XYZ file of N, CA and C in Angstrom:
408
model
N 0.846 -1.184 0.000
C 0.000 0.000 0.000
C 0.884 1.238 0.000
N 0.468 2.234 -0.712
C 1.233 3.468 -0.781
C 0.433 4.621 -0.205
N 1.143 5.702 0.087
C 0.495 6.952 0.449
C 1.393 8.092 -0.002
N 0.814 9.243 -0.125
C 1.573 10.435 -0.497
C 0.973 11.625 0.226
N 1.778 12.652 0.342
C 1.295 13.894 0.946
C 2.029 15.046 0.282
N 1.374 16.182 0.301
C 1.962 17.385 -0.270
C 2.384 18.297 0.859
N 3.552 18.897 0.691
C 4.072 19.836 1.675
C 4.376 21.146 0.975
N 4.151 22.254 1.656
C 4.486 23.531 1.024
C 5.998 23.653 0.810
N 6.348 24.325 -0.250
C 7.742 24.582 -0.575
C 7.755 25.940 -1.257
N 8.785 26.705 -1.047
C 8.849 28.057 -1.587
C 8.495 28.077 -3.073
N 7.342 28.626 -3.408
C 6.853 28.796 -4.777
C 6.673 27.479 -5.540
N 6.787 26.352 -4.876
C 6.650 25.043 -5.502
C 5.824 24.148 -4.589
N 5.711 22.879 -4.969
C 5.021 21.890 -4.137
C 5.914 20.667 -4.009
N 6.105 20.227 -2.768
C 6.876 19.008 -2.507
C 5.889 17.863 -2.288
N 6.180 16.728 -2.926
C 5.371 15.537 -2.711
C 6.270 14.468 -2.092
N 5.819 13.891 -0.992
C 6.530 12.796 -0.328
C 5.663 11.552 -0.480
N 6.286 10.473 -0.967
C 5.571 9.235 -1.250
C 6.181 8.119 -0.424
N 5.354 7.231 0.090
C 5.825 6.024 0.767
C 5.098 4.818 0.207
N 5.843 3.703 0.121
C 5.252 2.460 -0.364
C 6.019 1.274 0.158
N 5.417 0.118 0.068
C 6.041 -1.107 0.549
C 7.064 -1.694 -0.406
N 7.135 -1.155 -1.621
C 8.079 -1.625 -2.634
C 8.341 -0.483 -3.604
N 9.381 -0.594 -4.422
C 9.583 0.441 -5.438
C 8.371 0.589 -6.368
N 7.725 -0.512 -6.731
C 6.546 -0.434 -7.602
C 5.430 0.371 -6.940
N 5.202 0.148 -5.642
C 4.179 0.913 -4.924
C 4.547 2.386 -4.847
N 5.835 2.668 -4.720
C 6.309 4.048 -4.700
C 5.927 4.749 -6.003
N 6.139 4.081 -7.126
C 5.819 4.663 -8.425
C 4.306 4.769 -8.637
N 3.549 3.799 -8.141
C 2.086 3.902 -8.184
C 1.620 5.140 -7.432
N 2.168 5.334 -6.244
C 1.810 6.495 -5.441
C 2.256 7.796 -6.071
N 3.428 7.784 -6.707
C 3.960 9.004 -7.317
C 3.094 9.478 -8.480
N 2.712 8.564 -9.366
C 1.890 8.980 -10.509
C 0.474 9.316 -10.052
N -0.042 8.589 -9.057
C -1.363 8.904 -8.510
C -1.346 10.285 -7.859
N -0.308 10.558 -7.082
C -0.198 11.866 -6.425
C -0.080 13.001 -7.428
N 0.719 12.800 -8.472
C 0.861 13.843 -9.490
C -0.486 14.100 -10.161
N -1.235 13.032 -10.454
C -2.558 13.206 -11.054
C -3.519 13.920 -10.105
N -3.450 13.587 -8.824
C -4.325 14.258 -7.847
C -4.015 15.749 -7.794
N -2.722 16.096 -7.890
C -2.370 17.506 -7.884
C -2.870 18.196 -9.155
N -2.688 17.557 -10.311
C -3.105 18.153 -11.586
C -4.620 18.305 -11.682
N -5.364 17.402 -11.063
C -6.825 17.367 -11.114
C -7.339 17.444 -12.552
N -7.018 16.418 -13.354
C -7.468 16.426 -14.747
C -8.979 16.257 -14.856
N -9.544 16.875 -15.874
C -10.960 16.744 -16.169
C -11.110 15.593 -17.166
N -11.371 14.400 -16.643
C -11.449 13.198 -17.482
C -12.758 13.215 -18.267
N -12.636 13.015 -19.576
C -13.821 13.005 -20.437
C -14.412 11.601 -20.473
N -15.714 11.541 -20.576
C -16.383 10.239 -20.599
C -16.484 9.719 -22.030
N -16.484 8.407 -22.141
C -16.696 7.783 -23.430
C -15.473 7.709 -24.333
N -14.321 8.150 -23.851
C -13.122 8.099 -24.680
C -12.429 6.753 -24.588
N -11.566 6.501 -25.553
C -10.830 5.239 -25.562
C -9.631 5.306 -24.613
N -9.216 4.151 -24.138
C -8.048 4.043 -23.266
C -6.839 3.766 -24.145
N -5.793 4.548 -23.959
C -4.572 4.375 -24.748
C -3.489 3.786 -23.845
N -2.778 2.771 -24.349
C -1.659 2.185 -23.618
C -0.364 2.777 -24.148
N 0.504 3.152 -23.240
C 1.811 3.713 -23.599
C 2.875 2.884 -22.877
N 3.835 2.366 -23.629
C 4.951 1.628 -23.036
C 6.136 2.568 -22.885
N 6.908 2.367 -21.816
C 8.054 3.227 -21.560
C 9.254 2.412 -21.109
N 10.419 2.968 -21.319
C 11.684 2.458 -20.785
C 12.521 3.673 -20.459
N 12.948 3.761 -19.203
C 13.707 4.921 -18.741
C 14.959 4.436 -18.033
N 16.085 5.042 -18.362
C 17.346 4.773 -17.681
C 17.838 6.088 -17.093
N 18.445 6.004 -15.930
C 18.894 7.222 -15.272
C 20.183 6.973 -14.510
N 20.639 8.003 -13.775
C 21.927 7.901 -13.075
C 21.792 7.309 -11.675
N 20.622 7.461 -11.038
C 20.396 6.888 -9.705
C 18.894 6.777 -9.471
N 18.507 6.219 -8.325
C 17.094 5.966 -8.045
C 16.257 7.241 -7.965
N 16.807 8.298 -7.365
C 16.053 9.553 -7.260
C 15.833 10.162 -8.643
N 16.884 10.194 -9.458
C 16.761 10.743 -10.818
C 15.816 9.887 -11.661
N 15.792 8.575 -11.415
C 14.887 7.696 -12.165
C 13.435 8.073 -11.892
N 13.094 8.328 -10.634
C 11.729 8.724 -10.303
C 11.388 10.064 -10.945
N 12.303 11.020 -10.880
C 12.071 12.331 -11.511
C 11.894 12.154 -13.019
N 12.757 11.353 -13.642
C 12.670 11.137 -15.085
C 11.359 10.451 -15.465
N 10.925 9.495 -14.651
C 9.652 8.812 -14.890
C 8.489 9.803 -14.831
N 8.427 10.592 -13.746
C 7.331 11.556 -13.605
C 7.395 12.622 -14.698
N 8.591 13.031 -15.075
C 8.738 14.014 -16.165
C 8.207 13.449 -17.474
N 8.518 12.187 -17.729
C 8.019 11.534 -18.946
C 6.494 11.460 -18.923
N 5.931 11.077 -17.774
C 4.470 10.987 -17.660
C 3.819 12.364 -17.832
N 4.437 13.396 -17.270
C 3.916 14.753 -17.409
C 3.950 15.187 -18.876
N 5.038 14.880 -19.558
C 5.177 15.248 -20.967
C 4.106 14.580 -21.824
N 3.929 13.257 -21.662
C 2.935 12.588 -22.504
C 1.510 12.979 -22.110
N 1.311 13.387 -20.850
C 0.002 13.893 -20.438
C -0.361 15.128 -21.254
N 0.594 16.049 -21.390
C 0.337 17.273 -22.149
C 0.252 17.008 -23.650
N 1.098 16.140 -24.165
C 1.100 15.853 -25.604
C -0.164 15.105 -26.023
N -0.507 14.036 -25.281
C -1.639 13.184 -25.650
C -2.979 13.656 -25.091
N -2.935 14.641 -24.191
C -4.147 15.092 -23.500
C -4.862 13.919 -22.846
N -4.071 13.194 -22.010
C -4.570 12.030 -21.294
C -3.997 12.019 -19.877
N -4.741 11.423 -18.976
C -4.279 11.206 -17.610
C -3.850 9.744 -17.514
N -2.586 9.518 -17.170
C -2.034 8.162 -17.194
C -1.990 7.523 -15.815
N -2.328 6.232 -15.789
C -2.268 5.417 -14.585
C -1.305 4.264 -14.842
N -0.492 3.952 -13.847
C 0.504 2.902 -13.994
C -0.165 1.533 -14.060
N 0.155 0.790 -15.102
C -0.366 -0.566 -15.264
C 0.667 -1.581 -14.811
N 1.919 -1.416 -15.275
C 2.972 -2.383 -14.979
C 4.312 -1.659 -14.954
N 5.184 -2.078 -14.026
C 6.533 -1.520 -13.978
C 7.500 -2.588 -13.485
N 8.649 -2.650 -14.124
C 9.735 -3.549 -13.740
C 11.014 -2.730 -13.671
N 11.869 -3.079 -12.731
C 13.098 -2.318 -12.504
C 14.328 -3.122 -12.877
N 15.382 -2.388 -13.274
C 16.686 -2.977 -13.527
C 16.899 -3.287 -14.987
N 18.118 -3.554 -15.332
C 19.304 -3.529 -14.459
C 19.698 -2.096 -14.116
N 20.296 -1.940 -12.955
C 20.703 -0.604 -12.502
C 19.497 0.295 -12.335
N 19.734 1.606 -12.312
C 18.608 2.531 -12.174
C 17.864 2.685 -13.505
N 16.982 1.729 -13.785
C 16.163 1.777 -14.991
C 14.796 1.174 -14.681
N 13.822 1.545 -15.486
C 12.461 1.037 -15.311
C 11.816 0.900 -16.682
N 10.987 -0.117 -16.815
C 10.221 -0.333 -18.038
C 8.835 -0.803 -17.646
N 7.868 -0.458 -18.439
C 6.513 -0.878 -18.143
C 5.517 -0.228 -19.061
N 4.276 -0.127 -18.577
C 3.224 0.478 -19.382
C 2.253 1.236 -18.486
N 1.599 2.205 -19.103
C 0.580 3.010 -18.442
C -0.651 3.044 -19.337
N -1.801 3.274 -18.721
C -3.057 3.447 -19.455
C -3.447 4.913 -19.348
N -3.870 5.489 -20.461
C -4.253 6.891 -20.466
C -5.713 7.103 -20.804
N -6.367 7.889 -19.967
C -7.761 8.261 -20.194
C -7.801 9.675 -20.760
N -8.654 9.948 -21.753
C -8.711 11.280 -22.343
C -9.164 12.334 -21.332
N -8.550 13.507 -21.429
C -8.893 14.610 -20.526
C -9.216 15.869 -21.341
N -9.940 16.741 -20.687
C -10.266 18.046 -21.267
C -9.787 19.110 -20.280
N -8.468 19.291 -20.208
C -7.895 20.288 -19.318
C -7.604 19.757 -17.924
N -6.914 20.615 -17.144
C -6.547 20.293 -15.768
C -6.759 21.524 -14.901
N -7.075 21.295 -13.645
C -7.286 22.410 -12.736
C -5.956 23.076 -12.366
N -4.904 22.266 -12.164
C -3.590 22.788 -11.781
C -2.568 22.440 -12.850
N -1.464 23.165 -12.832
C -0.400 22.937 -13.798
C 0.914 22.657 -13.081
N 1.680 21.742 -13.637
C 3.052 21.491 -13.198
C 3.938 21.837 -14.377
N 4.863 22.763 -14.163
C 5.786 23.146 -15.234
C 6.877 22.097 -15.409
N 7.347 21.547 -14.277
C 8.428 20.563 -14.333
C 8.503 19.799 -13.033
N 9.033 18.588 -13.115
C 9.396 17.799 -11.941
C 10.903 18.023 -11.798
N 11.330 18.525 -10.653
C 12.724 18.952 -10.522
C 13.590 17.905 -9.821
N 14.881 17.987 -10.097
C 15.867 17.139 -9.418
C 16.253 17.732 -8.062
N 15.927 19.007 -7.859
C 16.296 19.701 -6.623
C 15.669 18.997 -5.414
N 16.511 18.559 -4.504
C 16.106 17.901 -3.259
C 15.359 16.578 -3.478
N 15.439 16.003 -4.667
C 14.785 14.713 -4.917
C 15.556 13.607 -4.197
N 14.806 12.640 -3.673
C 15.457 11.500 -3.029
C 14.570 10.272 -3.164
N 15.191 9.115 -3.006
C 14.499 7.832 -3.022
C 15.335 6.888 -2.166
N 14.717 6.304 -1.140
C 15.494 5.441 -0.246
C 14.601 4.402 0.427
N 15.257 3.326 0.827
C 14.581 2.294 1.603
C 14.801 2.625 3.073
N 13.719 2.666 3.839
C 13.793 2.995 5.263
C 14.134 1.756 6.085
N 14.567 1.960 7.307
C 14.895 0.840 8.197
C 13.694 -0.056 8.459
N 12.503 0.493 8.312
C 11.270 -0.271 8.516
C 10.964 -1.212 7.350
N 11.716 -1.066 6.249
C 11.464 -1.854 5.053
C 10.617 -1.120 4.029
N 10.002 -0.016 4.444
C 9.213 0.806 3.524
C 10.159 1.606 2.625
N 9.641 2.045 1.501
C 10.364 2.932 0.595
C 9.782 4.316 0.707
N 10.636 5.335 0.594
C 10.193 6.722 0.649
C 10.896 7.519 -0.430
N 10.172 8.445 -1.020
C 10.764 9.315 -2.036
C 10.154 10.702 -1.898
N 10.890 11.686 -2.371
C 10.415 13.050 -2.378
C 10.790 13.734 -3.677
N 9.860 14.477 -4.231
C 10.117 15.255 -5.442
C 9.473 16.628 -5.274
N 9.962 17.575 -6.030
C 9.400 18.920 -6.007
C 8.845 19.236 -7.381
N 7.597 19.714 -7.409
C 6.953 20.155 -8.631
C 7.141 21.661 -8.756
N 7.680 22.083 -9.870
C 7.758 23.512 -10.189
C 6.398 23.897 -10.769
N 5.694 24.778 -10.056
C 4.336 25.119 -10.501
C 4.237 26.528 -11.009
């Protein structure tokens, strides 16, 4: 199970995500980003599947790169994406697929997912935690 919360940050928004596994962390991250964007999902539209493969320099950058990719295709395709499948490795890389529902605008805007103060780590409790900042 995952959870996320938003914290104020100077002129931006910080999102902190926790999950029982890296996959849950990514589920929570994309869900949280969508909750912040508040997309206006249109009814009766088709569901589009998008496959992705992302490689990065470390775990924190991988999460930022993943969310940045999802944000980009959200704006290009005018769809709100939900994580369907994700696999990790080798190294800091991820591959999988997302499903996109058609949208007609969003209540909030994210200009970028930043690397500033981004982190991803396994806690002593066995849970995973990550933090990213949205430039709004």
